[in-house]
PDB file of C-alpha atoms in Angstrom:
ATOM      1  CA  LEU A   1      -4.467 -71.512 115.872  1.00 68.00           C
ATOM      2  CA  PRO A   2      -6.893 -72.995 113.386  1.00 70.00           C
ATOM      3  CA  ALA A   3      -7.433 -70.930 110.232  1.00 80.00           C
ATOM      4  CA  ASP A   4     -10.494 -68.687 110.587  1.00 84.00           C
ATOM      5  CA  GLY A   5     -10.998 -66.102 107.843  1.00 82.00           C
ATOM      6  CA  CYS A   6     -13.886 -64.416 109.655  1.00 86.00           C
ATOM      7  CA  GLU A   7     -11.810 -63.944 112.806  1.00 90.00           C
ATOM      8  CA  ALA A   8      -8.977 -62.593 110.663  1.00 88.00           C
ATOM      9  CA  LEU A   9     -11.430 -60.146 109.109  1.00 89.00           C
ATOM     10  CA  ARG A  10     -12.440 -58.849 112.559  1.00 91.00           C
ATOM     11  CA  TRP A  11      -8.798 -58.205 113.453  1.00 94.00           C
ATOM     12  CA  TRP A  12      -8.067 -56.622 110.073  1.00 93.00           C
ATOM     13  CA  ARG A  13     -11.004 -54.250 110.596  1.00 93.00           C
ATOM     14  CA  ARG A  14      -9.653 -53.195 113.993  1.00 97.00           C
ATOM     15  CA  ALA A  15      -6.192 -52.614 112.582  1.00 97.00           C
ATOM     16  CA  ALA A  16      -7.574 -50.856 109.485  1.00 97.00           C
ATOM     17  CA  GLU A  17      -9.627 -48.482 111.592  1.00 97.00           C
ATOM     18  CA  GLU A  18      -6.436 -47.675 113.536  1.00 97.00           C
ATOM     19  CA  GLY A  19      -4.704 -46.747 110.270  1.00 96.00           C
ATOM     20  CA  ASP A  20      -2.712 -49.882 109.407  1.00 96.00           C
ATOM     21  CA  GLY A  21      -2.213 -49.812 105.611  1.00 96.00           C
ATOM     22  CA  ALA A  22      -1.821 -53.551 105.089  1.00 95.00           C
ATOM     23  CA  ALA A  23      -4.998 -54.204 107.074  1.00 96.00           C
ATOM     24  CA  GLN A  24      -6.823 -51.535 105.059  1.00 97.00           C
ATOM     25  CA  ARG A  25      -5.761 -53.279 101.842  1.00 96.00           C
ATOM     26  CA  LEU A  26      -6.790 -56.712 103.143  1.00 94.00           C
ATOM     27  CA  LEU A  27     -10.135 -55.351 104.330  1.00 93.00           C
ATOM     28  CA  GLY A  28     -10.646 -53.762 100.908  1.00 94.00           C
ATOM     29  CA  ALA A  29      -9.922 -57.099  99.256  1.00 92.00           C
ATOM     30  CA  ALA A  30     -12.417 -58.774 101.602  1.00 91.00           C
ATOM     31  CA  TYR A  31     -15.106 -56.269 100.564  1.00 91.00           C
ATOM     32  CA  ALA A  32     -14.278 -56.861  96.895  1.00 91.00           C
ATOM     33  CA  ALA A  33     -14.720 -60.617  97.411  1.00 87.00           C
ATOM     34  CA  GLY A  34     -17.675 -60.456  99.810  1.00 86.00           C
ATOM     35  CA  SER A  35     -15.872 -62.502 102.479  1.00 82.00           C
ATOM     36  CA  CYS A  36     -17.417 -63.612 105.796  1.00 82.00           C
ATOM     37  CA  GLY A  37     -20.864 -62.148 105.405  1.00 75.00           C
ATOM     38  CA  LEU A  38     -19.758 -58.834 103.908  1.00 76.00           C
ATOM     39  CA  PRO A  39     -21.984 -57.633 101.069  1.00 69.00           C
ATOM     40  CA  ARG A  40     -21.068 -59.545  97.926  1.00 74.00           C
ATOM     41  CA  ALA A  41     -18.604 -57.613  95.809  1.00 79.00           C
ATOM     42  CA  ASP A  42     -19.082 -54.218  97.457  1.00 88.00           C
ATOM     43  CA  VAL A  43     -16.513 -52.655  95.166  1.00 91.00           C
ATOM     44  CA  ALA A  44     -17.281 -49.096  96.257  1.00 93.00           C
ATOM     45  CA  GLU A  45     -16.499 -49.956  99.901  1.00 92.00           C
ATOM     46  CA  ALA A  46     -13.460 -51.950  98.768  1.00 94.00           C
ATOM     47  CA  ALA A  47     -12.240 -48.871  96.883  1.00 95.00           C
ATOM     48  CA  ARG A  48     -12.650 -46.670  99.974  1.00 96.00           C
ATOM     49  CA  TRP A  49     -10.419 -48.993 102.026  1.00 96.00           C
ATOM     50  CA  MET A  50      -7.923 -49.367  99.180  1.00 97.00           C
ATOM     51  CA  GLU A  51      -7.745 -45.560  98.829  1.00 97.00           C
ATOM     52  CA  ARG A  52      -6.888 -45.290 102.523  1.00 97.00           C
ATOM     53  CA  ALA A  53      -4.161 -47.926 102.125  1.00 97.00           C
ATOM     54  CA  ALA A  54      -2.816 -46.306  98.968  1.00 97.00           C
ATOM     55  CA  GLU A  55      -2.686 -42.879 100.600  1.00 96.00           C
ATOM     56  CA  GLY A  56      -0.469 -44.549 103.198  1.00 95.00           C
ATOM     57  CA  GLU A  57       1.943 -45.579 100.410  1.00 96.00           C
ATOM     58  CA  ASP A  58       0.753 -49.199  99.969  1.00 96.00           C
ATOM     59  CA  ALA A  59       1.902 -49.952  96.407  1.00 97.00           C
ATOM     60  CA  GLU A  60      -0.295 -53.057  96.078  1.00 97.00           C
ATOM     61  CA  ALA A  61      -3.377 -50.959  96.907  1.00 97.00           C
ATOM     62  CA  MET A  62      -2.239 -48.331  94.389  1.00 97.00           C
ATOM     63  CA  GLN A  63      -1.991 -50.971  91.663  1.00 97.00           C
ATOM     64  CA  TRP A  64      -5.400 -52.432  92.618  1.00 96.00           C
ATOM     65  CA  LEU A  65      -6.933 -48.959  92.305  1.00 96.00           C
ATOM     66  CA  SER A  66      -5.252 -48.384  88.937  1.00 95.00           C
ATOM     67  CA  VAL A  67      -6.921 -51.524  87.583  1.00 94.00           C
ATOM     68  CA  LEU A  68     -10.265 -50.627  89.155  1.00 94.00           C
ATOM     69  CA  TYR A  69     -10.305 -47.112  87.719  1.00 95.00           C
ATOM     70  CA  SER A  70      -9.082 -48.354  84.329  1.00 92.00           C
ATOM     71  CA  HIS A  71     -12.158 -50.541  83.918  1.00 91.00           C
ATOM     72  CA  GLY A  72     -14.692 -49.296  86.453  1.00 92.00           C
ATOM     73  CA  ALA A  73     -17.104 -51.534  88.351  1.00 91.00           C
ATOM     74  CA  PRO A  74     -20.594 -51.298  89.840  1.00 88.00           C
ATOM     75  CA  GLY A  75     -20.563 -48.226  92.061  1.00 88.00           C
ATOM     76  CA  VAL A  76     -17.149 -47.080  90.792  1.00 91.00           C
ATOM     77  CA  PRO A  77     -17.036 -45.399  87.374  1.00 94.00           C
ATOM     78  CA  SER A  78     -14.081 -45.728  85.049  1.00 93.00           C
ATOM     79  CA  ASP A  79     -11.627 -42.858  85.468  1.00 93.00           C
ATOM     80  CA  PRO A  80      -8.582 -43.203  83.169  1.00 90.00           C
ATOM     81  CA  GLU A  81      -6.764 -40.175  84.617  1.00 91.00           C
ATOM     82  CA  ARG A  82      -7.139 -41.458  88.156  1.00 94.00           C
ATOM     83  CA  ALA A  83      -6.072 -44.938  87.004  1.00 93.00           C
ATOM     84  CA  LEU A  84      -2.926 -43.525  85.436  1.00 93.00           C
ATOM     85  CA  SER A  85      -2.128 -41.479  88.531  1.00 95.00           C
ATOM     86  CA  TRP A  86      -2.346 -44.541  90.805  1.00 96.00           C
ATOM     87  CA  ARG A  87      -0.370 -46.656  88.317  1.00 95.00           C
ATOM     88  CA  GLN A  88       2.418 -44.056  88.203  1.00 95.00           C
ATOM     89  CA  ARG A  89       2.562 -43.867  91.990  1.00 97.00           C
ATOM     90  CA  ALA A  90       2.633 -47.666  92.305  1.00 97.00           C
ATOM     91  CA  ALA A  91       5.399 -47.877  89.698  1.00 97.00           C
ATOM     92  CA  GLU A  92       7.419 -45.222  91.533  1.00 97.00           C
ATOM     93  CA  GLU A  93       7.016 -47.288  94.719  1.00 96.00           C
ATOM     94  CA  GLY A  94       8.570 -50.245  92.884  1.00 97.00           C
ATOM     95  CA  HIS A  95       5.472 -52.345  92.117  1.00 97.00           C
ATOM     96  CA  PRO A  96       6.593 -54.569  89.175  1.00 97.00           C
ATOM     97  CA  GLU A  97       3.139 -55.044  87.612  1.00 96.00           C
ATOM     98  CA  ALA A  98       2.522 -51.283  87.700  1.00 96.00           C
ATOM     99  CA  GLN A  99       5.950 -50.693  86.145  1.00 96.00           C
ATOM    100  CA  TYR A 100       5.140 -53.149  83.359  1.00 96.00           C
ATOM    101  CA  HIS A 101       1.742 -51.592  82.613  1.00 92.00           C
ATOM    102  CA  LEU A 102       3.120 -48.067  82.808  1.00 92.00           C
ATOM    103  CA  GLY A 103       5.880 -49.010  80.358  1.00 91.00           C
ATOM    104  CA  ALA A 104       3.279 -50.535  78.034  1.00 90.00           C
ATOM    105  CA  ALA A 105       1.213 -47.332  78.249  1.00 86.00           C
ATOM    106  CA  TYR A 106       4.252 -45.254  77.270  1.00 85.00           C
ATOM    107  CA  PHE A 107       5.027 -47.682  74.441  1.00 87.00           C
ATOM    108  CA  THR A 108       1.501 -47.609  72.976  1.00 83.00           C
ATOM    109  CA  GLY A 109       0.639 -44.050  73.950  1.00 76.00           C
ATOM    110  CA  ASP A 110      -2.384 -45.324  75.913  1.00 70.00           C
ATOM    111  CA  GLY A 111      -3.280 -42.318  78.047  1.00 68.00           C
ATOM    112  CA  LEU A 112       0.239 -40.907  77.686  1.00 61.00           C
ATOM    113  CA  GLU A 113       2.321 -39.364  74.974  1.00 62.00           C
ATOM    114  CA  GLN A 114       4.004 -42.252  73.207  1.00 55.00           C
ATOM    115  CA  SER A 115       7.694 -42.527  74.023  1.00 59.00           C
ATOM    116  CA  LEU A 116      10.043 -45.124  72.570  1.00 58.00           C
ATOM    117  CA  ASP A 117      13.176 -43.565  74.094  1.00 61.00           C
TER     118      ASP A 117
END
C-alpha cells in the first residue's frame, strides 16, 4: 500500500473509538500536530485521547501527559501534581524517559522530597 497519513488517521480513529490504547495515543499525537485537516495543535483534544490511552496503561501516553501537565499549553493549564502522578505511573510501567525525569526530580527535590539514597 502507498503511505497515506490521512487514511491511517481514519483507521486510528476507528480503533481509538473502540478502545485501542495505541490508536488513542496516535490519534492524540495527530491532534497535537494538526495532521490531515485536524485543527492545528488542538492540545486539549490531544490530551483527552492521551488520557484515554494512559488510563489503559500506555506508558508513552503517560509520559506525554507528564510533559504536557508540567508545562501546560493552550487549553491545558499546567498542573505539577498531575504531571508528577503521570510521570510516576509511566516510570513504574518501565518508560525510560519517565524513569530518568523521576530520578532527577528526586535528586533535585523538584516536586518531591529530595532523596539522595
